[in-house]
CSV table of C-alpha atoms in Angstrom, one decimal:
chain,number,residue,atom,x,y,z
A,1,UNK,CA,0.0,0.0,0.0
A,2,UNK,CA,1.8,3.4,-1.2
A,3,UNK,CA,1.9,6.6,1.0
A,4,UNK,CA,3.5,9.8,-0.1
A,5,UNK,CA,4.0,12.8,2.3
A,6,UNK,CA,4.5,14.5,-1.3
A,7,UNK,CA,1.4,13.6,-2.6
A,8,UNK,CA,-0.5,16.3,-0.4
A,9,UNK,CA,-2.7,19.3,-3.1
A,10,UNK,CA,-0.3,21.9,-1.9
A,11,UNK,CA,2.8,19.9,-2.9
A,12,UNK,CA,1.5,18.1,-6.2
A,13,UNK,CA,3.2,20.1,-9.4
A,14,UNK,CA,2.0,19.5,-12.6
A,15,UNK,CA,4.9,18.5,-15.0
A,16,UNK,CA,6.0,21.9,-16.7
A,17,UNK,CA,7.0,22.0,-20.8
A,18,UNK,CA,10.6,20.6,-20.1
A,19,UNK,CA,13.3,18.9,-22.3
A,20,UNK,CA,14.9,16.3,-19.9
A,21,UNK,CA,14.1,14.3,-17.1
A,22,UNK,CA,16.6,12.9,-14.1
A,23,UNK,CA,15.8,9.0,-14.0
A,24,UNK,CA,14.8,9.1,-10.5
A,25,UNK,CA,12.4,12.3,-11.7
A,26,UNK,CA,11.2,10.1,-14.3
A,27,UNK,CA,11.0,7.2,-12.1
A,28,UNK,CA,8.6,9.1,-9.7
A,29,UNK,CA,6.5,10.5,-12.2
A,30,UNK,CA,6.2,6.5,-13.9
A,31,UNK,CA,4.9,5.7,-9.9
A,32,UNK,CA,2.9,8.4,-9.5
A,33,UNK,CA,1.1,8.1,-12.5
A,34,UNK,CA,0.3,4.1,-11.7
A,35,UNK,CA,-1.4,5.7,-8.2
A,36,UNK,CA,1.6,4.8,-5.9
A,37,UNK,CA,2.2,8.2,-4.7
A,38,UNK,CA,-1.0,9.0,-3.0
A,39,UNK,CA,-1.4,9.0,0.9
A,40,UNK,CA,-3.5,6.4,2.4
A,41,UNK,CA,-6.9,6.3,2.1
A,42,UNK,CA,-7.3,6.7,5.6
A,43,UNK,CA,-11.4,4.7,5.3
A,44,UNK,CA,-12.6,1.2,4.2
A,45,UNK,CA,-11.9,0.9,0.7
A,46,UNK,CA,-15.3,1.1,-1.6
A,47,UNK,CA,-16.2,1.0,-5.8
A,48,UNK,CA,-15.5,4.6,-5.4
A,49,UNK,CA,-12.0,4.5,-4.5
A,50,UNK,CA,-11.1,1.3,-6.3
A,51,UNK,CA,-12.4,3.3,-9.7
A,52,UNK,CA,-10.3,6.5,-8.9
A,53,UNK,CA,-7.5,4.8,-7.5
A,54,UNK,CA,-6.7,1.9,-9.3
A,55,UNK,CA,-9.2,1.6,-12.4
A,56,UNK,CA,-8.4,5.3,-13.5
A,57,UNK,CA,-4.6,5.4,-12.7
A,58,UNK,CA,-3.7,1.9,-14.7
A,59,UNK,CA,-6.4,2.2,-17.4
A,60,UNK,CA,-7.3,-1.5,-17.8
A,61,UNK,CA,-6.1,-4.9,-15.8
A,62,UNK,CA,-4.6,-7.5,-16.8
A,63,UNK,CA,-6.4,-11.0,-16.2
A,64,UNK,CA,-4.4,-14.6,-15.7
A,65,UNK,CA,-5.1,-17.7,-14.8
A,66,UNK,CA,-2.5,-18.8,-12.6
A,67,UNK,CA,-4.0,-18.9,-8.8
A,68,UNK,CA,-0.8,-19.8,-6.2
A,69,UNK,CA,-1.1,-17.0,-4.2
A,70,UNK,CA,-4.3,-14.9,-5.7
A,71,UNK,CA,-6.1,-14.3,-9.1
A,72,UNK,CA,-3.8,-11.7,-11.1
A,73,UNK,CA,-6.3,-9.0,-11.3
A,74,UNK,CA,-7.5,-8.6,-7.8
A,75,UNK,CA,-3.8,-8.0,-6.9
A,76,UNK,CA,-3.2,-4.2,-8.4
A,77,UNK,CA,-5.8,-2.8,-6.7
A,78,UNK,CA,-4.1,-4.5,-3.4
A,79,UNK,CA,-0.7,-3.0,-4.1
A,80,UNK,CA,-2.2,0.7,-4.3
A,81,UNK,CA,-4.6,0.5,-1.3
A,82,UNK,CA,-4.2,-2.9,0.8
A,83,UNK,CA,-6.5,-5.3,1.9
A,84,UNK,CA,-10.0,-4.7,0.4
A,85,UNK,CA,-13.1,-6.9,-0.5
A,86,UNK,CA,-12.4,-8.9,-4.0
A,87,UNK,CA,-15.9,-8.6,-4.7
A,88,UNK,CA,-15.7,-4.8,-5.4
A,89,UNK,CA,-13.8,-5.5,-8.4
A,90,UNK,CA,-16.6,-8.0,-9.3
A,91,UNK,CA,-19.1,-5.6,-8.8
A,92,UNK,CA,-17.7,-3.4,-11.5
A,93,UNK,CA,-17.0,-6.4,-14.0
A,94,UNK,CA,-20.0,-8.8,-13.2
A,95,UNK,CA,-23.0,-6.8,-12.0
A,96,UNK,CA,-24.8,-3.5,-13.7
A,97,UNK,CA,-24.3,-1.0,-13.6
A,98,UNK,CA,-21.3,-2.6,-15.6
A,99,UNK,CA,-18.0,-0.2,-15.6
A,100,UNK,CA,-15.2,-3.2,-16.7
A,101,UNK,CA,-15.8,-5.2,-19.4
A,102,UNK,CA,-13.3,-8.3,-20.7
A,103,UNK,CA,-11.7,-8.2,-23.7
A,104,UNK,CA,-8.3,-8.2,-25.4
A,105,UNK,CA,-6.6,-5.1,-24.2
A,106,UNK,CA,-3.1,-5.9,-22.5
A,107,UNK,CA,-3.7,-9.6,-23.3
A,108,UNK,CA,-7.5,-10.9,-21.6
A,109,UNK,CA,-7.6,-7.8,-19.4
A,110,UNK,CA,-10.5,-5.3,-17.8
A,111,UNK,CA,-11.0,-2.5,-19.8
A,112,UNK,CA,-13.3,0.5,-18.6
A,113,UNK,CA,-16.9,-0.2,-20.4
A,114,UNK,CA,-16.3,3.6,-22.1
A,115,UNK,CA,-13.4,2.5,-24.2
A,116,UNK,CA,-15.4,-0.3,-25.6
A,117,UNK,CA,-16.4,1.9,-28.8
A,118,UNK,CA,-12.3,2.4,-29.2
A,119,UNK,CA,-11.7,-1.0,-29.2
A,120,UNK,CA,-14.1,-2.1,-32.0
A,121,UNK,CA,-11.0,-1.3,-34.6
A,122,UNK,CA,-9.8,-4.3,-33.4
A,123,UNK,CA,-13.1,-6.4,-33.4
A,124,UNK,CA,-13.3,-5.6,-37.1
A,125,UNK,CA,-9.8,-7.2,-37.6
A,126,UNK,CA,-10.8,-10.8,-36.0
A,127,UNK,CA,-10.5,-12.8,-39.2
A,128,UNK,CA,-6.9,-11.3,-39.7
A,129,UNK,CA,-5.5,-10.5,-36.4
A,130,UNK,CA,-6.9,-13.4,-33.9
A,131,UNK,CA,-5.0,-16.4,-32.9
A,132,UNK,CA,-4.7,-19.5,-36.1
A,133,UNK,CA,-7.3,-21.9,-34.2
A,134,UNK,CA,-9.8,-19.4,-34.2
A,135,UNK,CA,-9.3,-17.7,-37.6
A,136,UNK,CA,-9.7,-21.4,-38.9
A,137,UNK,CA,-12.6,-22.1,-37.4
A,138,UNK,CA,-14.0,-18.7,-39.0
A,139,UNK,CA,-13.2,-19.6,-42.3
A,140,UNK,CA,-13.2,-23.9,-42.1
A,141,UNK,CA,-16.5,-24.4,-40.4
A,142,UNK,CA,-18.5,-21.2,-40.4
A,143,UNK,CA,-21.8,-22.6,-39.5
A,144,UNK,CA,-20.5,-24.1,-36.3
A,145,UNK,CA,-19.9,-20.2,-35.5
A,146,UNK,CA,-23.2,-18.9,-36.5
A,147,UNK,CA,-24.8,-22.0,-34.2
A,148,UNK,CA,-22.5,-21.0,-31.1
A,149,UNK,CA,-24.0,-17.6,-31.8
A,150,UNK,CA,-27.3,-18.6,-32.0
A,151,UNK,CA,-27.3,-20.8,-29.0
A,152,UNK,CA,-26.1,-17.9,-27.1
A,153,UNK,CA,-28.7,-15.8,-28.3
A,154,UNK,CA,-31.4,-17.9,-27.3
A,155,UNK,CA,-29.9,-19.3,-23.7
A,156,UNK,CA,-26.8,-16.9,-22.8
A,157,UNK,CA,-24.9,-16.6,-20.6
A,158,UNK,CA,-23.3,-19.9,-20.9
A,159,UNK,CA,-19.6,-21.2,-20.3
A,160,UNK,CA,-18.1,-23.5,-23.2
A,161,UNK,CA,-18.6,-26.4,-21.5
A,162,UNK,CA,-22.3,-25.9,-21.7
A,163,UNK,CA,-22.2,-25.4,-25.5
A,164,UNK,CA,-20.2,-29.0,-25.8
A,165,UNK,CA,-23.6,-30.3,-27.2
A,166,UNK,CA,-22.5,-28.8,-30.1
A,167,UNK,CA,-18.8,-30.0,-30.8
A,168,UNK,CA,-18.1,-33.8,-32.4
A,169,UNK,CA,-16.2,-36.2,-30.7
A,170,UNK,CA,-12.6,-36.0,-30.6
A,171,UNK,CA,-9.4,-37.8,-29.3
A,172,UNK,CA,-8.0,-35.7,-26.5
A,173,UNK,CA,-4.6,-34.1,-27.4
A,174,UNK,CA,-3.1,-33.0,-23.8
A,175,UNK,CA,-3.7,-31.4,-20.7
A,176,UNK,CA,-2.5,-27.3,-22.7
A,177,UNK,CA,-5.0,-25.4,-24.1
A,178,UNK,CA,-7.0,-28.5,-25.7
A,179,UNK,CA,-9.3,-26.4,-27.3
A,180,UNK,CA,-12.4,-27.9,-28.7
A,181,UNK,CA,-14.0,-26.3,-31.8
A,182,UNK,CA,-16.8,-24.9,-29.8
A,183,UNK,CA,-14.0,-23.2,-27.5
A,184,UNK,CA,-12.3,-21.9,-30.9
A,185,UNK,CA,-15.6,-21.0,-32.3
A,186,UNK,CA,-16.3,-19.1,-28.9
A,187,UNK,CA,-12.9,-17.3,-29.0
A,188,UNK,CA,-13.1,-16.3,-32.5
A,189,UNK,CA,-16.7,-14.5,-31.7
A,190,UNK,CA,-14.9,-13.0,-28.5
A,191,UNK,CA,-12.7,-11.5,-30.1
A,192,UNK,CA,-14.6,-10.3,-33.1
A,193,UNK,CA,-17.0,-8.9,-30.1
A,194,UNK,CA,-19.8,-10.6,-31.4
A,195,UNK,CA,-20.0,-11.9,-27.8
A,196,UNK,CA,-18.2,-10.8,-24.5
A,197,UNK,CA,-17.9,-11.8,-21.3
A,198,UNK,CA,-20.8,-11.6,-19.0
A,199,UNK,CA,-18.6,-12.5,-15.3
A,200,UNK,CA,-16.5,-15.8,-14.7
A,201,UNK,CA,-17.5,-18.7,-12.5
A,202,UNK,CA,-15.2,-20.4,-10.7
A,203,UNK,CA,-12.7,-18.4,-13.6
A,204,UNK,CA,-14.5,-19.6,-16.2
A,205,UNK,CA,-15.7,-17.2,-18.8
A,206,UNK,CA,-19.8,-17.4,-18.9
A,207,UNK,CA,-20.5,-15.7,-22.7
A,208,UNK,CA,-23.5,-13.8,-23.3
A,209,UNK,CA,-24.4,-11.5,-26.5
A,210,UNK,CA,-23.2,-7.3,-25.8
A,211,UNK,CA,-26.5,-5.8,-25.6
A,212,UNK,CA,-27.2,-8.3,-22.5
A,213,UNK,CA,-23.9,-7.0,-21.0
A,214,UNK,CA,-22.6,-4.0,-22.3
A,215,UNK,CA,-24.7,-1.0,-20.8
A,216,UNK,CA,-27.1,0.1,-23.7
A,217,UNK,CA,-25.9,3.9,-23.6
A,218,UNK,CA,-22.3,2.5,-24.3
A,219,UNK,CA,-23.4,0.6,-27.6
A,220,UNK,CA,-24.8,3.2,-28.8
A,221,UNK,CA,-22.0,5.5,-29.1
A,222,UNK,CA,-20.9,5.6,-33.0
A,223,UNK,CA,-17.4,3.7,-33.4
A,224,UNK,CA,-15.0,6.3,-34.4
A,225,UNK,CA,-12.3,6.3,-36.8
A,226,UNK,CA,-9.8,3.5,-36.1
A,227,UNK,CA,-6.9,6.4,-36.5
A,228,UNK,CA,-9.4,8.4,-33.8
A,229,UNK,CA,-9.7,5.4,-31.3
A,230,UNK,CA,-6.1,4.5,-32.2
A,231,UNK,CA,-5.3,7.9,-30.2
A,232,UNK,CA,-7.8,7.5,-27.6
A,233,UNK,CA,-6.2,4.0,-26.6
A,234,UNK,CA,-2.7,5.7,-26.6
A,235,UNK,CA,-3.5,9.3,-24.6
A,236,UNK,CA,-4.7,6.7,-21.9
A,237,UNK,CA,-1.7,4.5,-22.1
A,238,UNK,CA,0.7,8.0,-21.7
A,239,UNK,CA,-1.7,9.1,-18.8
A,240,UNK,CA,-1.0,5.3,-17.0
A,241,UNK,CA,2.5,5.0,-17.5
A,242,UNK,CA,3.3,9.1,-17.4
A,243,UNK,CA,6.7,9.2,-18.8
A,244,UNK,CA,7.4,6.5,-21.9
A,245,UNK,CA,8.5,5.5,-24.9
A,246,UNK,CA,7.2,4.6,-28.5
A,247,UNK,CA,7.1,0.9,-27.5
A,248,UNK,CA,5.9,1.4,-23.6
A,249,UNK,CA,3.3,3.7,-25.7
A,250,UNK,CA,2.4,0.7,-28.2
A,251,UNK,CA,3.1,-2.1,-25.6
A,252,UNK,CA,0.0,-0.9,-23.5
A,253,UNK,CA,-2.7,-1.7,-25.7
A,254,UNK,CA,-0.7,-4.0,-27.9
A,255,UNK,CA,-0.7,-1.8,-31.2
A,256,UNK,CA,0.3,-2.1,-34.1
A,257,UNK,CA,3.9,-1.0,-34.7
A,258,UNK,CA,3.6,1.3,-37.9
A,259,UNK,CA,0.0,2.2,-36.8
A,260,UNK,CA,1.2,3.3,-33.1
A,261,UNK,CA,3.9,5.2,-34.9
A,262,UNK,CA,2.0,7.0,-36.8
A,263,UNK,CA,-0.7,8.2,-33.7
A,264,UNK,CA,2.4,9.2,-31.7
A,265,UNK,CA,3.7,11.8,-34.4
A,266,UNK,CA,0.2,12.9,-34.6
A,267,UNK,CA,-0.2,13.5,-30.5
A,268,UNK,CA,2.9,15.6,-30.7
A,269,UNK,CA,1.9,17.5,-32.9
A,270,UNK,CA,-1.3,17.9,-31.0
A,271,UNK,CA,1.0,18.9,-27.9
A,272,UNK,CA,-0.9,15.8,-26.1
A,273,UNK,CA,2.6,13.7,-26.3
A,274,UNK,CA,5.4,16.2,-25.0
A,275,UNK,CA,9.0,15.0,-26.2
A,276,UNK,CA,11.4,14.6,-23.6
A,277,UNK,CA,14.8,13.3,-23.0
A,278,UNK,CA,15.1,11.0,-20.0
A,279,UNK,CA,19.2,10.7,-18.4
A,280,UNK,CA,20.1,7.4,-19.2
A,281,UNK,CA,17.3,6.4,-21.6
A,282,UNK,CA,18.6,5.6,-25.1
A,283,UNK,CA,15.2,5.9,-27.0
A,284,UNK,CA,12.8,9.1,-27.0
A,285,UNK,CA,10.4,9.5,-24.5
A,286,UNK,CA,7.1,11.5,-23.9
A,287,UNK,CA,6.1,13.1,-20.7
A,288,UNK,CA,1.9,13.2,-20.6
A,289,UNK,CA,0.6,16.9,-20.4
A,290,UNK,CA,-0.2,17.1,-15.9
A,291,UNK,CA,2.0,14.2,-15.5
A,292,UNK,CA,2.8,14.8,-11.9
A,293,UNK,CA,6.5,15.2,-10.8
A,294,UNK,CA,6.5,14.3,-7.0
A,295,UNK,CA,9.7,15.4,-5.1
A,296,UNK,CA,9.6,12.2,-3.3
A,297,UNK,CA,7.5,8.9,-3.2
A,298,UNK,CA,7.3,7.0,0.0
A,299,UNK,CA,5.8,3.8,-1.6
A,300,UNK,CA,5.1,0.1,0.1
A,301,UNK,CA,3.7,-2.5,-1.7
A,302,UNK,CA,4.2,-6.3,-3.2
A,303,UNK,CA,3.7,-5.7,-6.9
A,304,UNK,CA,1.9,-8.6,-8.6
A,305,UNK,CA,4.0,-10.3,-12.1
A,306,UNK,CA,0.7,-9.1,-14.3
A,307,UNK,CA,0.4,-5.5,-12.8
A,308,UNK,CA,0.5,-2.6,-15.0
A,309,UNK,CA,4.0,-1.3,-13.3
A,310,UNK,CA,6.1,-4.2,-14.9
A,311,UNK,CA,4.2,-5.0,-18.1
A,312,UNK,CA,7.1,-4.0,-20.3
A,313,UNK,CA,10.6,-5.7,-18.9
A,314,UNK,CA,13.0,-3.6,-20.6
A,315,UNK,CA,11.2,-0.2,-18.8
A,316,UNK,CA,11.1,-2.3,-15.7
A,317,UNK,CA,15.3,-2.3,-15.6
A,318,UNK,CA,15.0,1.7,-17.1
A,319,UNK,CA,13.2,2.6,-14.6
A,320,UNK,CA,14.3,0.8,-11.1
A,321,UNK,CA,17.7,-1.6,-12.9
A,322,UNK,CA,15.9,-4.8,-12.2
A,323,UNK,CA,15.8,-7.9,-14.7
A,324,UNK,CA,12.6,-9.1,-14.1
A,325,UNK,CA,11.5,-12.2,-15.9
A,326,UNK,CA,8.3,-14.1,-14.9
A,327,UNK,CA,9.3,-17.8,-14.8
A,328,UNK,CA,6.2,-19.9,-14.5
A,329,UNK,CA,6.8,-21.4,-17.4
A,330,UNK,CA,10.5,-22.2,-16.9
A,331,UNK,CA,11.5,-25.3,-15.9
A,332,UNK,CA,11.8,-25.8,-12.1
A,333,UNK,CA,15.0,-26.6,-11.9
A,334,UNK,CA,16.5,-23.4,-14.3
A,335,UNK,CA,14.6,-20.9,-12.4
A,336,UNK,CA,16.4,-18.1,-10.9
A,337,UNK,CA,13.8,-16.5,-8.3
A,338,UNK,CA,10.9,-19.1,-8.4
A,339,UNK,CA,7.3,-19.4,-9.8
A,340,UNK,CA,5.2,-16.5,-8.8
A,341,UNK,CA,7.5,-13.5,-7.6
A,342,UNK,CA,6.3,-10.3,-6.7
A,343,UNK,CA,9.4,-7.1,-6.4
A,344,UNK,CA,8.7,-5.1,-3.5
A,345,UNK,CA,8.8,-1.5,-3.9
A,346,UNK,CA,9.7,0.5,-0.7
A,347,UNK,CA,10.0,4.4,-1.7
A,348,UNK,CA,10.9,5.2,-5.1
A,349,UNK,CA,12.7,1.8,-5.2
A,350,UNK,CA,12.2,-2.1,-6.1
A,351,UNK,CA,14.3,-3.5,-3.7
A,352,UNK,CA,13.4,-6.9,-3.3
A,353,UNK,CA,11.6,-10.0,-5.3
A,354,UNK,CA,9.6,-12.7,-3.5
A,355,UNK,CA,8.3,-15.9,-4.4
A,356,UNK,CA,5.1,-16.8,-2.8
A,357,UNK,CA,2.5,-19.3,-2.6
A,358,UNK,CA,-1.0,-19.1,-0.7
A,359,UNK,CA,-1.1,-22.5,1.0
A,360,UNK,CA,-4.4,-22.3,1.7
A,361,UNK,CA,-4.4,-26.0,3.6
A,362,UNK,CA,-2.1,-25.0,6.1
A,363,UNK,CA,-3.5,-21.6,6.3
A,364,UNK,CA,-0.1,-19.9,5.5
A,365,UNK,CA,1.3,-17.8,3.0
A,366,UNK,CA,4.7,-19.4,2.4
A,367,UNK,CA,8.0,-17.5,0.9
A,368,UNK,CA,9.4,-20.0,-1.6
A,369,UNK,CA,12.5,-17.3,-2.4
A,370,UNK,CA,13.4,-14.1,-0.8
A,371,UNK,CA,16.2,-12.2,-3.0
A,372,UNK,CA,17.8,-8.7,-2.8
A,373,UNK,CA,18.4,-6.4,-5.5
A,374,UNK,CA,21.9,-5.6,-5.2
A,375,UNK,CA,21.0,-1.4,-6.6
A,376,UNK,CA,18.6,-0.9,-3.9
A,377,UNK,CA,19.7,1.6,-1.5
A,378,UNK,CA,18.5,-0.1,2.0
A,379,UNK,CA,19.9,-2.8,4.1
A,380,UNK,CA,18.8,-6.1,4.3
A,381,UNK,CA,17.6,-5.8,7.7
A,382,UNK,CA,15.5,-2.5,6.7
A,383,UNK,CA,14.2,-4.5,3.2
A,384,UNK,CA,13.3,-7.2,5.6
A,385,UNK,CA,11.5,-5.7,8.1
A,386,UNK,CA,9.0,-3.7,5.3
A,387,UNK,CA,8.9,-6.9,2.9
A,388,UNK,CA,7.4,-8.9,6.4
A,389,UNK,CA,5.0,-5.7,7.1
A,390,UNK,CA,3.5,-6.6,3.5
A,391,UNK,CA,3.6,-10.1,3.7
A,392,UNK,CA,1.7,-9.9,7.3
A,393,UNK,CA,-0.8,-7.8,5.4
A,394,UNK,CA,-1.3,-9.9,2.5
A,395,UNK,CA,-2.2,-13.1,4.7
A,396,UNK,CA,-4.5,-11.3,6.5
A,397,UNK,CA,-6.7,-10.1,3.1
A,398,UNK,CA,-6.3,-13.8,1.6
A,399,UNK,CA,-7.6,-15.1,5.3
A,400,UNK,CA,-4.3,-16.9,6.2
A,401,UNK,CA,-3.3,-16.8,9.5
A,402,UNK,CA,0.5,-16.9,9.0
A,403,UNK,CA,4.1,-16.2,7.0
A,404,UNK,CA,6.3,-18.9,6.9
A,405,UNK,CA,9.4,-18.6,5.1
A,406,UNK,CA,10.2,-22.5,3.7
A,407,UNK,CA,12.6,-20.6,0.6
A,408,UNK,CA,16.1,-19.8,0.2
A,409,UNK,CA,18.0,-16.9,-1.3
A,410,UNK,CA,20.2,-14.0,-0.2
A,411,UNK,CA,17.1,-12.0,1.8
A,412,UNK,CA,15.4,-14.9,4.0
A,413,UNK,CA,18.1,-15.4,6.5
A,414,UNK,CA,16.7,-11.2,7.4
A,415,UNK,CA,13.4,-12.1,7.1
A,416,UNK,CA,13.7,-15.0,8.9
A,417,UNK,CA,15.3,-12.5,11.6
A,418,UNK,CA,12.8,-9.9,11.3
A,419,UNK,CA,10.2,-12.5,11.9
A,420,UNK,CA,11.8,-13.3,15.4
C-alpha cells in the first residue's frame, strides 16, 4: 500500500514544458502516474475509490489464470490500497451497472466499459489478427460459429462447457490449451465482439451476447475512426505510464507497430505527447501533459507479475535496474527466483523480489525465495522488516493466518530475523 508525504494538493506540481528528465524524476513521475504516490486512504476501501485509485490510474487490468497465491487482477488494486473486499472489483466487471468489461486489451484484461467503442477497430480485424485456431474455425467451419451464436442468443450466458452439445467427438490431445472447436468458435466471436464476457465462475468465462452486457448507452456511441480510437487508446496509455516511450506507448494496448507510430507523431503535434529526454534512456520519450512530478515517493507494496507497473521488462530495468522475468513457465530446476515473484517496492525503489504461494491448507502464505536487489539503496535488515509488514498484510486479506518462510535466497536469512 503506497503513501507519499509528497502527494498532499499543496505539494502536487504538474509537469511543466521541459526537455529532460533525471531518472529518478522520471521514475517518480512513472509511480505516480500508476497511483503509488498518493497518501492512504485513511477509510474502508469502496467502488469509489477502487475506480479512482486503481481503475483510472492503470487504465485496464490484466487477467491470468494462474492462482498460487491470488487471481492476477484482484492484486493491483491491493498494491495501491491494501486489503480490500475482491468482490468490489466484481461488482464493477460482473453486476450493472457494468464499468469493466473483458476483452483483449493488454492480453485478456478489464477495460473501462467507455473505451469499448475504441476498441471495436480491433473487433473488425478478427478474421486477420486473432490467434490460427480461431481464424480457422471462421473460415473452415463457419456454420458451427453462427450455431454458437445462435445458442447464445437464445440461452446466454453460458460457459463453453455448456455449449459442448455442439462440438463432435474428438481424441483428446493434452492437458495445454485443448481447445475444442466450440472453445475456438467461442474465442473467435470473442474477439470479433460478437460476444463478451458476462462475469467468470469459478474463472470460467460465462459468454453472453453485448447488448445483454454491455450497458445500452455504451453501444450506442458511433465507433469512431480507427486512427481516432487509435489515439484514444494511446492518450490513456501516456496518462497510465506518465513518462514512456514509443514501445511502452504501443506495448499498452498492444498496437500495431507502424500504426502506433504514426498516432504518436500525430499526439505531438497535438501537444498531447510532449518529447522529452530522460538521463540514461537511449530511446525518445514522452512526458503526458499534468504528469505529476513528486519530489519524493514514499511507496510500500508487493507488486503482482501481471500488474501494469512491470508489463514491459525492458522499462522495468529503465526505470528501477531490475531484470525481471516471470518464470512460470521455466522449468523448475532453471529458475532463478521461483514461480510467482512479486518485487517489493519501498520508496521510489524495487528492492526486493519474492516468491510466494498461498497454501491455503495450512493456512499460510509461504516465501518460496526471498532475494535482494543488489541497486537498492536499504539494508537487508530494513528490506526485511517492510517486505514482512507486507507479507503480514497480504495473509491477513487472503484469510491466512501466517508467514512462513520455507525458501532460500540472499534476503530470508533477514526475514527469517525480522520474523523473530
Amino acid at each position: 500500500m503506497s503513501a507519499s508525504p509528497s502527494s498532499s494538493p499543496q505539494r502536487r506540481r504538474p509537469a511543466r514544458r521541459r526537455e529532460k528528465l533525471s531518472s529518478a524524476e522520471a521514475r517518480r513521475v512513472a509511480l505516480a502516474a500508476q497511483g503509488f504516490a498518493e497518501p492512504p486512504l485513511g477509510r474502508a476501501v469502496d467502488t469509489r475509490a477502487l475506480r479512482a485509485r486503481v481503475v483510472d490510474r492503470v487504465g485496464l487490468i490484466q487477467i491470468d489464470s494462474v492462482n498460487v497465491l491470488q487471481r492476477a487482477h484482484y492484486l493491483p488494486a491491493f498494491a495501491r490500497l491494501g486489503a480490500y473486499d475482491t468482490d468490489l472489483l466484481d461488482k464493477l466487471s460482473h453486476y450493472a451497472p457494468r464499468r469493466l468489461f473483458e476483452y483483449w486489451g493488454h492480453e485478456a484484461s478489464l477495460i473501462p466499459v467507455e473505451l469499448h467503442p475504441h476498441l471495436r477497430w480491433r473487433m473488425r480485424r478478427a478474421h486477420d489478427d486473432a490467434w490460427g485456431g480461431m481464424r480457422r474455425i471462421a473460415r473452415d467451419r463457419p456454420e458451427l460459429v453462427a450455431a454458437v451464436l445462435d445458442d447464445l442468443r437464445a440461452r446466454g450466458p453460458l460457459t463453453a462447457s455448456q455449449l459442448g452439445h455442439l462440438d463432435e467427438p474428438r481424441a483428446k490431445k493434452g492437458p495445454w490449451w485443448d481447445w475444442s472447436d466450440v472453445k475456438r468458435a467461442l474465442e473467435f466471436l470473442f474477439w470479433s465482439g460478437e460476444i463478451t464476457s458476462a462475469r467468470r465462475r469459478r474463472f470460467e468465462r460465462l459468454y453472453d451476447v453485448p447488448e445483454r452486457v454491455i450497458p445500452a448507452d455504451v453501444l450506442a456511441v458511433p465507433t469512431p475512426p480507427v486512427e481516432e480510437a487509435q489515439r484514444e487508446l494511446l492518450r490513456v496509455a501516456a496518462r497510465s505510464l506518465g513518462v514512456a516511450t514509443a514501445t511502452d506507448l504501443r506495448d499498452y494496448f498492444r498496437l500495431p507497430a507502424v500504426e502506433a507510430k504514426a498516432r504518436i507523431a500525430e499526439l505531438v503535434e497535438a501537444q498531447e505527447l510532449l518529447p522529452v529526454a530522460v538521463e540514461g534512456w537511449a530511446q525518445d520519450a514522452y512526458l503526458a501533459p499534468g504528469a505529476r512530478v513528486p519530489r519524493r515517493v514514499d511507496a510500500r507494496a508487493l507488486v503482482g507479475p501481471f500488474d501494469s507497473l512491470i508489463w514491459e521488462r525492458p522499462r522495468v530495468e529503465r526505470l528501477f535496474g531490475m531484470r525481471y522475468r516471470i518464470e512460470i513457465y521455466v522449468p523448475k530446476e532453471q529458475r532463478v527466483h521461483g514461480y510467482y515473484v512479486l518485487p517489493l517496492l519501498l520508496g521510489d525503489e524495487l528492492v526486493a523480489r519474492v516468491d510466494l504461494k498461498a497454501d491455503r491448507a495450512a493456512s499460510a502464505l509461504l516465501v518460496q525465495a526471498a532475494h535482494l536487489e543488489p541497486a537498492g539503496a536499504s539494508s537487508p535488515g530494513a528490506v526485511a522488516e517492510a517486505l514482512l509488514e507486507r507479507l503480514r498484510a497480504m495473509a491477513s486479506w487472503l484469510g491466512l493466518d501466517d508467514v512462513v518462510v520455507v525458501g532460500a535466497g540472499d534476503l530470508a536469512p533477514a526475514l527469517r530475523k525480522a520474523y523473530g
